[in-house]
Amino acid sequence: EGPDVVQLKKALKKLGFFEGGTKNDVYGSGTAAAVRALYDSVGYEAPTAGDEAEEAVRAARDGVRAARETITSIESELKAAKQGPSKSELKSAEFELSEAKIELRRANKSGTKAEVRAAKFRVSMAELALKELKKPADTSGIQASLSAARESLGDAQSVLADAQQAVLTPLPASEIVFLTSTPRRVDDVFVTRGNRVEGAVMVVSGADLQIKGSTSAVDAALLSVEQEVLIDLPGGEEVTGQILEIGEADGAGAGSRVPVTIVPGELTDEQVGELQGANVRVRIPVSSTGGDVLAVPIAALTAGPGGEDRIEVWDPATSTSTLVQVRTGLAAGGFVEVEALEGTIAAGDLVVVGVEAARAAAESGSDDGESGDSDEPADSGESEGGDSEDADSATSSDGESEAATEEAEG
């Protein structure tokens, strides 16, 4: 008995094998019958307590039967004692007394002294016999015997109950595992029928595949539960998913990581097999420009004396550069969205990304539009997910900013 029995009853009831209540924590005959039905449903023979337990039940039943027979016999004796003498016995005693009195009167008239004494004695004995018959019977001894017999019956019944409990269909703890929730998926089986079990039998996992990963605390601030994600499968396919849970940062420093749990969308059996135990890359679009914008390499940004953002636009015709104050927007893939606040900049303009290289280009007097590593001709293109083919160009792009988690284990 105990809470484990309640847990078993609830499980058997959910499976349709147990019809009783689940609050009682005693493993009784109803529970044992449900366990037998469980084994029968999967084609296995239910475990038994053994021949010795069966013999103990038979012996206990014989003990109960004998105790009941003893009680029946004593109760009959007690009943007879309480009923008193029969009518015939009373009539016989009364007749004997009457005859004795007649004889005494006859002796008093004509008998000798010896005959009178004998007649008186006979009358006394007849009166005593009648008195004994009419006196209530003393049943105290019989009552004591009956009480002892009833105690013996109680002991015999306790022995029988224990024996019957011991012979109930058991449920070996090694043959069943309770899962906190269902359904579950069997991922691996280590035995075949007929093998001796010497270790783990199988591996099960949740029916819902999940991806556990992490991201920086800065990127985590851009995420939200139920946000759409993109998952790159090991086979090269891309599937969608959703953020299920965002955990707490593992520290307070700049390098702290935030755990993120992701649930893939609908998958084929092959895709499920790919994901199980695999490391995958997850991309999470956190914002979008909504259309074409002007973007420059992040390395082209510098800070002005007032902390304002600015870029240096290079004119290859005059070998001069102009500082243009800008407002920055979304950043991804090494590029940042810019909007000119003072001055102008257009797609295709060259921007300076290295002061020393720009100075060398100016000193060389180059007028062919090339300036080594300090600037690159701008081109107009599109960058999906913040990716760009030209890492040092000012481009016109319709991009999305993404926060990518580390490799996530599925």
CSV table of C-alpha atoms in Angstrom, one decimal:
chain,number,residue,atom,x,y,z
A,1,GLU,CA,0.0,0.0,0.0
A,2,GLY,CA,1.0,3.6,-0.4
A,3,PRO,CA,1.1,6.4,-3.0
A,4,ASP,CA,2.7,4.2,-5.6
A,5,VAL,CA,-0.5,2.0,-5.5
A,6,VAL,CA,-2.6,5.2,-6.1
A,7,GLN,CA,-0.4,6.0,-9.0
A,8,LEU,CA,-0.8,2.5,-10.4
A,9,LYS,CA,-4.6,2.6,-10.1
A,10,LYS,CA,-4.8,5.9,-11.9
A,11,ALA,CA,-2.6,4.6,-14.7
A,12,LEU,CA,-4.7,1.3,-15.0
A,13,LYS,CA,-7.9,3.4,-15.0
A,14,LYS,CA,-6.7,5.6,-17.8
A,15,LEU,CA,-5.9,2.4,-19.8
A,16,GLY,CA,-9.4,1.1,-19.2
A,17,PHE,CA,-8.4,-1.9,-17.0
A,18,PHE,CA,-9.4,-0.6,-13.6
A,19,GLU,CA,-13.0,0.4,-12.7
A,20,GLY,CA,-12.7,1.1,-9.0
A,21,GLY,CA,-11.8,4.3,-7.1
A,22,THR,CA,-8.2,5.6,-7.1
A,23,LYS,CA,-8.1,7.2,-3.6
A,24,ASN,CA,-7.6,4.0,-1.7
A,25,ASP,CA,-3.9,3.2,-1.5
A,26,VAL,CA,-4.3,-0.5,-0.8
A,27,TYR,CA,-3.3,-3.1,-3.5
A,28,GLY,CA,-6.4,-5.3,-3.5
A,29,SER,CA,-8.0,-7.9,-5.6
A,30,GLY,CA,-9.5,-5.3,-8.0
A,31,THR,CA,-6.0,-3.9,-8.7
A,32,ALA,CA,-4.5,-7.4,-9.1
A,33,ALA,CA,-7.3,-8.2,-11.6
A,34,ALA,CA,-6.5,-5.0,-13.6
A,35,VAL,CA,-2.8,-6.0,-13.6
A,36,ARG,CA,-3.7,-9.4,-15.0
A,37,ALA,CA,-5.8,-7.7,-17.7
A,38,LEU,CA,-2.9,-5.4,-18.5
A,39,TYR,CA,-0.5,-8.4,-19.1
A,40,ASP,CA,-3.2,-10.3,-21.1
A,41,SER,CA,-3.7,-7.3,-23.4
A,42,VAL,CA,-0.1,-7.4,-24.5
A,43,GLY,CA,0.1,-11.2,-24.8
A,44,TYR,CA,2.2,-11.9,-21.7
A,45,GLU,CA,1.5,-14.3,-18.8
A,46,ALA,CA,0.9,-12.4,-15.6
A,47,PRO,CA,3.4,-13.0,-12.8
A,48,THR,CA,2.3,-15.3,-9.9
A,49,ALA,CA,3.2,-15.6,-6.3
A,50,GLY,CA,4.2,-19.2,-6.6
A,51,ASP,CA,3.0,-22.7,-5.3
A,52,GLU,CA,4.0,-22.0,-1.7
A,53,ALA,CA,1.7,-19.0,-1.5
A,54,GLU,CA,-1.1,-21.0,-3.0
A,55,GLU,CA,-0.6,-23.7,-0.4
A,56,ALA,CA,-0.6,-21.1,2.4
A,57,VAL,CA,-4.0,-19.9,1.2
A,58,ARG,CA,-5.4,-23.4,1.3
A,59,ALA,CA,-4.1,-24.0,4.8
A,60,ALA,CA,-5.5,-20.7,6.0
A,61,ARG,CA,-8.9,-21.5,4.6
A,62,ASP,CA,-8.9,-24.9,6.4
A,63,GLY,CA,-8.1,-23.0,9.6
A,64,VAL,CA,-11.0,-20.6,9.1
A,65,ARG,CA,-13.4,-23.5,8.4
A,66,ALA,CA,-12.4,-25.4,11.5
A,67,ALA,CA,-12.8,-22.3,13.7
A,68,ARG,CA,-16.3,-21.8,12.4
A,69,GLU,CA,-17.3,-25.4,13.0
A,70,THR,CA,-16.1,-25.1,16.6
A,71,ILE,CA,-18.1,-21.9,17.1
A,72,THR,CA,-21.2,-23.6,15.7
A,73,SER,CA,-20.9,-26.5,18.1
A,74,ILE,CA,-20.4,-24.3,21.2
A,75,GLU,CA,-23.3,-22.1,20.1
A,76,SER,CA,-25.6,-25.1,19.9
A,77,GLU,CA,-24.5,-26.2,23.4
A,78,LEU,CA,-25.2,-22.7,24.7
A,79,LYS,CA,-28.6,-22.6,23.1
A,80,ALA,CA,-29.6,-25.9,24.7
A,81,ALA,CA,-28.3,-24.8,28.1
A,82,LYS,CA,-30.4,-21.6,28.0
A,83,GLN,CA,-33.6,-23.5,27.0
A,84,GLY,CA,-33.6,-25.6,30.3
A,85,PRO,CA,-35.3,-29.0,30.9
A,86,SER,CA,-37.9,-30.4,28.6
A,87,LYS,CA,-41.5,-30.7,29.6
A,88,SER,CA,-41.2,-34.5,29.9
A,89,GLU,CA,-38.3,-34.1,32.3
A,90,LEU,CA,-40.3,-31.7,34.5
A,91,LYS,CA,-43.3,-33.9,34.5
A,92,SER,CA,-41.2,-36.9,35.4
A,93,ALA,CA,-39.6,-35.0,38.3
A,94,GLU,CA,-43.0,-33.7,39.5
A,95,PHE,CA,-44.4,-37.3,39.4
A,96,GLU,CA,-41.5,-38.6,41.3
A,97,LEU,CA,-42.1,-36.0,44.0
A,98,SER,CA,-45.8,-36.8,44.2
A,99,GLU,CA,-45.1,-40.5,44.6
A,100,ALA,CA,-42.6,-39.8,47.3
A,101,LYS,CA,-45.1,-37.7,49.3
A,102,ILE,CA,-47.8,-40.4,49.0
A,103,GLU,CA,-45.4,-43.0,50.3
A,104,LEU,CA,-44.4,-40.7,53.2
A,105,ARG,CA,-48.0,-40.3,54.2
A,106,ARG,CA,-48.5,-44.1,54.1
A,107,ALA,CA,-45.4,-44.6,56.2
A,108,ASN,CA,-46.5,-42.1,58.8
A,109,LYS,CA,-49.8,-43.9,59.3
A,110,SER,CA,-48.7,-47.5,59.5
A,111,GLY,CA,-45.0,-47.8,58.8
A,112,THR,CA,-42.1,-48.3,61.1
A,113,LYS,CA,-39.7,-45.6,62.0
A,114,ALA,CA,-37.2,-46.9,59.3
A,115,GLU,CA,-39.9,-46.8,56.6
A,116,VAL,CA,-40.8,-43.2,57.6
A,117,ARG,CA,-37.1,-42.1,57.4
A,118,ALA,CA,-36.8,-43.7,54.0
A,119,ALA,CA,-39.9,-42.0,52.8
A,120,LYS,CA,-38.7,-38.6,54.0
A,121,PHE,CA,-35.4,-39.1,52.3
A,122,ARG,CA,-37.1,-40.0,49.0
A,123,VAL,CA,-39.3,-36.8,49.3
A,124,SER,CA,-36.2,-34.7,49.9
A,125,MET,CA,-34.4,-36.1,46.9
A,126,ALA,CA,-37.4,-35.6,44.6
A,127,GLU,CA,-37.8,-32.0,45.7
A,128,LEU,CA,-34.1,-31.4,45.1
A,129,ALA,CA,-34.2,-32.9,41.7
A,130,LEU,CA,-37.2,-30.8,40.7
A,131,LYS,CA,-35.5,-27.7,42.1
A,132,GLU,CA,-32.4,-28.4,40.1
A,133,LEU,CA,-34.4,-28.8,36.9
A,134,LYS,CA,-36.2,-25.5,37.4
A,135,LYS,CA,-33.0,-23.5,38.3
A,136,PRO,CA,-31.5,-21.5,35.4
A,137,ALA,CA,-28.5,-23.2,33.9
A,138,ASP,CA,-24.9,-21.8,34.5
A,139,THR,CA,-23.6,-21.0,31.0
A,140,SER,CA,-20.5,-19.0,32.1
A,141,GLY,CA,-18.2,-21.8,31.1
A,142,ILE,CA,-19.9,-22.3,27.7
A,143,GLN,CA,-19.7,-18.5,27.1
A,144,ALA,CA,-16.0,-18.5,27.8
A,145,SER,CA,-15.4,-21.3,25.4
A,146,LEU,CA,-17.5,-19.4,22.8
A,147,SER,CA,-15.4,-16.2,23.2
A,148,ALA,CA,-12.2,-18.2,22.8
A,149,ALA,CA,-13.5,-19.8,19.7
A,150,ARG,CA,-14.4,-16.5,18.2
A,151,GLU,CA,-11.0,-15.1,18.9
A,152,SER,CA,-9.5,-18.1,17.1
A,153,LEU,CA,-11.7,-17.5,14.1
A,154,GLY,CA,-10.5,-13.8,14.0
A,155,ASP,CA,-6.9,-15.0,14.0
A,156,ALA,CA,-7.6,-17.6,11.3
A,157,GLN,CA,-9.3,-14.9,9.2
A,158,SER,CA,-6.3,-12.6,9.5
A,159,VAL,CA,-4.0,-15.4,8.4
A,160,LEU,CA,-6.2,-16.0,5.5
A,161,ALA,CA,-6.3,-12.4,4.5
A,162,ASP,CA,-2.5,-12.2,4.6
A,163,ALA,CA,-2.2,-15.3,2.5
A,164,GLN,CA,-4.7,-14.1,0.0
A,165,GLN,CA,-2.9,-10.8,-0.3
A,166,ALA,CA,0.3,-12.6,-0.8
A,167,VAL,CA,-1.1,-14.7,-3.6
A,168,LEU,CA,-2.6,-11.7,-5.6
A,169,THR,CA,-1.1,-11.1,-9.0
A,170,PRO,CA,2.0,-8.9,-8.3
A,171,LEU,CA,3.4,-6.1,-10.4
A,172,PRO,CA,7.2,-6.3,-10.2
A,173,ALA,CA,8.8,-2.9,-10.0
A,174,SER,CA,11.4,-3.9,-12.6
A,175,GLU,CA,8.7,-4.5,-15.3
A,176,ILE,CA,7.0,-1.1,-15.4
A,177,VAL,CA,8.1,2.6,-15.7
A,178,PHE,CA,5.8,5.5,-15.1
A,179,LEU,CA,6.1,8.4,-17.5
A,180,THR,CA,5.2,11.9,-16.4
A,181,SER,CA,3.4,12.6,-19.6
A,182,THR,CA,2.4,11.0,-22.8
A,183,PRO,CA,2.7,10.4,-25.7
A,184,ARG,CA,6.4,9.5,-25.8
A,185,ARG,CA,8.5,8.3,-28.7
A,186,VAL,CA,10.7,5.2,-28.5
A,187,ASP,CA,14.1,6.3,-29.9
A,188,ASP,CA,16.1,3.1,-29.3
A,189,VAL,CA,15.6,-0.5,-28.1
A,190,PHE,CA,18.5,-2.5,-26.7
A,191,VAL,CA,16.9,-5.9,-26.2
A,192,THR,CA,15.0,-8.5,-28.2
A,193,ARG,CA,12.4,-10.9,-26.9
A,194,GLY,CA,14.0,-13.8,-25.0
A,195,ASN,CA,17.1,-11.8,-24.0
A,196,ARG,CA,18.1,-11.5,-20.3
A,197,VAL,CA,17.7,-7.9,-19.2
A,198,GLU,CA,21.0,-6.7,-17.7
A,199,GLY,CA,20.9,-3.0,-18.3
A,200,ALA,CA,18.8,-0.3,-20.1
A,201,VAL,CA,15.9,-1.7,-22.2
A,202,MET,CA,15.1,1.3,-24.3
A,203,VAL,CA,15.4,5.0,-24.7
A,204,VAL,CA,12.3,7.2,-24.9
A,205,SER,CA,11.9,10.9,-25.5
A,206,GLY,CA,9.1,13.4,-25.7
A,207,ALA,CA,6.8,13.0,-28.7
A,208,ASP,CA,7.4,16.7,-29.5
A,209,LEU,CA,10.8,17.4,-30.8
A,210,GLN,CA,12.6,20.4,-29.3
A,211,ILE,CA,15.7,22.3,-30.1
A,212,LYS,CA,17.8,23.5,-27.2
A,213,GLY,CA,20.1,26.4,-27.9
A,214,SER,CA,21.4,29.7,-26.6
A,215,THR,CA,22.0,33.2,-27.7
A,216,SER,CA,23.7,36.3,-26.3
A,217,ALA,CA,21.8,38.4,-23.7
A,218,VAL,CA,21.8,41.3,-26.2
A,219,ASP,CA,20.1,39.3,-28.9
A,220,ALA,CA,17.8,37.6,-26.4
A,221,ALA,CA,16.2,41.0,-25.7
A,222,LEU,CA,15.0,41.0,-29.3
A,223,LEU,CA,13.3,37.6,-29.0
A,224,SER,CA,9.8,36.7,-27.9
A,225,VAL,CA,7.8,33.5,-27.3
A,226,GLU,CA,6.0,32.2,-30.4
A,227,GLN,CA,8.4,34.1,-32.6
A,228,GLU,CA,9.0,32.4,-36.0
A,229,VAL,CA,12.4,30.9,-36.6
A,230,LEU,CA,14.3,29.3,-39.5
A,231,ILE,CA,16.0,26.0,-38.9
A,232,ASP,CA,18.8,24.6,-41.2
A,233,LEU,CA,18.6,20.8,-41.2
A,234,PRO,CA,21.7,18.7,-41.5
A,235,GLY,CA,20.6,17.6,-45.0
A,236,GLY,CA,20.5,21.2,-46.3
A,237,GLU,CA,16.7,21.7,-46.0
A,238,GLU,CA,15.2,24.7,-44.3
A,239,VAL,CA,12.1,24.4,-42.0
A,240,THR,CA,10.3,26.8,-39.9
A,241,GLY,CA,9.7,26.7,-36.1
A,242,GLN,CA,8.6,28.8,-33.1
A,243,ILE,CA,10.3,29.9,-29.9
A,244,LEU,CA,8.7,27.9,-27.1
A,245,GLU,CA,10.6,29.3,-24.1
A,246,ILE,CA,13.3,31.9,-23.3
A,247,GLY,CA,15.2,31.2,-20.2
A,248,GLU,CA,17.3,33.3,-17.8
A,249,ALA,CA,20.8,34.4,-18.5
A,250,ASP,CA,23.5,32.3,-17.0
A,251,GLY,CA,25.4,35.3,-15.7
A,252,ALA,CA,25.5,39.1,-15.5
A,253,GLY,CA,28.5,39.8,-17.7
A,254,ALA,CA,28.7,40.8,-21.3
A,255,GLY,CA,29.4,37.2,-22.4
A,256,SER,CA,26.4,35.7,-20.6
A,257,ARG,CA,24.2,33.4,-22.6
A,258,VAL,CA,20.4,32.9,-22.6
A,259,PRO,CA,18.9,29.4,-23.2
A,260,VAL,CA,16.3,29.3,-25.9
A,261,THR,CA,13.9,26.4,-26.6
A,262,ILE,CA,12.5,26.0,-30.1
A,263,VAL,CA,9.8,23.7,-31.5
A,264,PRO,CA,10.1,22.8,-35.2
A,265,GLY,CA,7.0,23.0,-37.3
A,266,GLU,CA,5.5,20.1,-39.2
A,267,LEU,CA,8.2,17.6,-40.1
A,268,THR,CA,8.4,14.5,-42.2
A,269,ASP,CA,9.6,11.2,-40.7
A,270,GLU,CA,12.9,11.7,-42.5
A,271,GLN,CA,13.3,15.2,-41.1
A,272,VAL,CA,12.6,14.0,-37.6
A,273,GLY,CA,15.3,11.4,-38.0
A,274,GLU,CA,17.7,14.1,-39.2
A,275,LEU,CA,17.0,16.3,-36.2
A,276,GLN,CA,17.3,13.7,-33.4
A,277,GLY,CA,20.5,14.3,-31.6
A,278,ALA,CA,21.9,16.6,-34.3
A,279,ASN,CA,23.5,20.0,-34.1
A,280,VAL,CA,21.6,22.6,-36.2
A,281,ARG,CA,21.8,26.3,-37.0
A,282,VAL,CA,18.8,28.4,-36.2
A,283,ARG,CA,18.2,31.8,-37.6
A,284,ILE,CA,15.7,34.2,-36.0
A,285,PRO,CA,14.6,37.3,-38.0
A,286,VAL,CA,14.1,39.9,-35.3
A,287,SER,CA,13.3,42.9,-37.6
A,288,SER,CA,13.0,44.0,-41.2
A,289,THR,CA,13.6,47.2,-43.1
A,290,GLY,CA,10.4,46.7,-45.0
A,291,GLY,CA,12.0,47.7,-48.3
A,292,ASP,CA,15.2,48.9,-50.0
A,293,VAL,CA,17.5,50.9,-47.8
A,294,LEU,CA,21.0,52.3,-48.1
A,295,ALA,CA,23.5,50.2,-46.3
A,296,VAL,CA,27.3,50.6,-45.7
A,297,PRO,CA,29.9,48.3,-44.0
A,298,ILE,CA,29.8,48.8,-40.2
A,299,ALA,CA,33.5,49.4,-40.4
A,300,ALA,CA,32.8,52.6,-42.3
A,301,LEU,CA,31.1,54.2,-39.3
A,302,THR,CA,33.0,56.7,-37.2
A,303,ALA,CA,32.0,58.8,-34.3
A,304,GLY,CA,32.0,62.6,-34.4
A,305,PRO,CA,33.1,65.0,-31.6
A,306,GLY,CA,29.5,65.0,-30.3
A,307,GLY,CA,29.1,61.3,-30.5
A,308,GLU,CA,27.1,61.4,-33.7
A,309,ASP,CA,27.5,58.7,-36.4
A,310,ARG,CA,29.2,59.6,-39.6
A,311,ILE,CA,30.8,58.1,-42.7
A,312,GLU,CA,33.6,59.3,-44.9
A,313,VAL,CA,32.6,59.4,-48.6
A,314,TRP,CA,35.5,59.2,-51.1
A,315,ASP,CA,35.5,61.0,-54.4
A,316,PRO,CA,38.0,59.3,-56.7
A,317,ALA,CA,37.9,62.1,-59.2
A,318,THR,CA,39.4,64.6,-56.8
A,319,SER,CA,41.0,62.1,-54.4
A,320,THR,CA,39.2,63.8,-51.6
A,321,SER,CA,36.7,62.7,-49.0
A,322,THR,CA,33.7,64.3,-47.3
A,323,LEU,CA,32.3,63.5,-43.9
A,324,VAL,CA,28.6,62.8,-43.9
A,325,GLN,CA,26.6,62.6,-40.7
A,326,VAL,CA,24.1,59.7,-40.8
A,327,ARG,CA,21.4,58.1,-38.7
A,328,THR,CA,21.9,54.3,-38.4
A,329,GLY,CA,19.2,51.7,-38.6
A,330,LEU,CA,19.1,47.9,-38.6
A,331,ALA,CA,22.4,46.0,-38.8
A,332,ALA,CA,23.1,42.5,-40.1
A,333,GLY,CA,25.8,40.6,-41.9
A,334,GLY,CA,28.4,43.3,-41.4
A,335,PHE,CA,26.3,46.0,-42.9
A,336,VAL,CA,24.3,48.8,-41.2
A,337,GLU,CA,21.4,50.8,-42.6
A,338,VAL,CA,22.2,54.6,-42.9
A,339,GLU,CA,20.3,57.7,-43.7
A,340,ALA,CA,22.2,61.0,-44.5
A,341,LEU,CA,21.4,63.9,-42.1
A,342,GLU,CA,24.0,66.3,-43.3
A,343,GLY,CA,25.4,65.9,-46.8
A,344,THR,CA,24.5,63.3,-49.3
A,345,ILE,CA,25.3,59.6,-50.0
A,346,ALA,CA,23.9,57.4,-52.8
A,347,ALA,CA,24.1,53.8,-53.8
A,348,GLY,CA,27.5,53.2,-55.5
A,349,ASP,CA,29.4,55.9,-53.6
A,350,LEU,CA,32.7,54.8,-52.1
A,351,VAL,CA,33.1,54.9,-48.4
A,352,VAL,CA,36.3,54.9,-46.4
A,353,VAL,CA,36.8,51.9,-44.1
A,354,GLY,CA,40.5,52.5,-43.1
A,355,VAL,CA,42.1,55.9,-42.3
A,356,GLU,CA,45.7,54.8,-43.1
A,357,ALA,CA,44.7,53.2,-46.4
A,358,ALA,CA,42.7,56.3,-47.4
A,359,ARG,CA,45.6,58.6,-46.6
A,360,ALA,CA,47.9,56.4,-48.8
A,361,ALA,CA,45.4,56.5,-51.6
A,362,ALA,CA,45.2,60.3,-51.4
A,363,GLU,CA,48.9,60.7,-51.5
A,364,SER,CA,49.1,58.4,-54.6
A,365,GLY,CA,46.8,60.8,-56.4
A,366,SER,CA,44.8,58.0,-57.8
A,367,ASP,CA,42.0,59.2,-60.1
A,368,ASP,CA,40.8,55.9,-61.5
A,369,GLY,CA,38.3,55.2,-58.7
A,370,GLU,CA,40.4,52.5,-57.0
A,371,SER,CA,41.8,53.0,-53.6
A,372,GLY,CA,43.1,49.7,-52.5
A,373,ASP,CA,41.6,48.4,-49.3
A,374,SER,CA,40.3,51.7,-48.0
A,375,ASP,CA,37.2,51.9,-50.1
A,376,GLU,CA,35.1,49.9,-52.5
A,377,PRO,CA,32.7,50.9,-55.3
A,378,ALA,CA,29.2,50.8,-54.1
A,379,ASP,CA,26.8,48.5,-55.8
A,380,SER,CA,23.0,48.1,-55.7
A,381,GLY,CA,21.7,44.7,-54.6
A,382,GLU,CA,19.5,42.8,-52.2
A,383,SER,CA,20.6,41.1,-49.1
A,384,GLU,CA,18.3,38.5,-47.6
A,385,GLY,CA,18.7,38.1,-43.8
A,386,GLY,CA,21.4,40.8,-43.7
A,387,ASP,CA,23.8,38.8,-46.0
A,388,SER,CA,25.7,40.7,-48.7
A,389,GLU,CA,28.1,39.6,-51.4
A,390,ASP,CA,30.2,42.8,-51.2
A,391,ALA,CA,31.5,43.3,-47.6
A,392,ASP,CA,32.8,46.8,-48.2
A,393,SER,CA,30.1,48.4,-50.3
A,394,ALA,CA,27.4,50.9,-49.7
A,395,THR,CA,24.4,49.0,-51.0
A,396,SER,CA,20.7,49.4,-51.5
A,397,SER,CA,19.2,46.4,-49.8
A,398,ASP,CA,15.9,44.9,-48.5
A,399,GLY,CA,17.3,43.0,-45.5
A,400,GLU,CA,16.3,41.5,-42.3
A,401,SER,CA,18.2,41.7,-39.0
A,402,GLU,CA,18.8,38.3,-37.5
A,403,ALA,CA,19.8,37.0,-34.1
A,404,ALA,CA,21.4,33.6,-34.6
A,405,THR,CA,21.6,31.1,-31.7
A,406,GLU,CA,24.6,28.9,-31.2
A,407,GLU,CA,24.5,25.5,-32.6
A,408,ALA,CA,21.4,23.9,-31.0
A,409,GLU,CA,21.1,20.3,-30.0
A,410,GLY,CA,17.9,18.7,-31.2
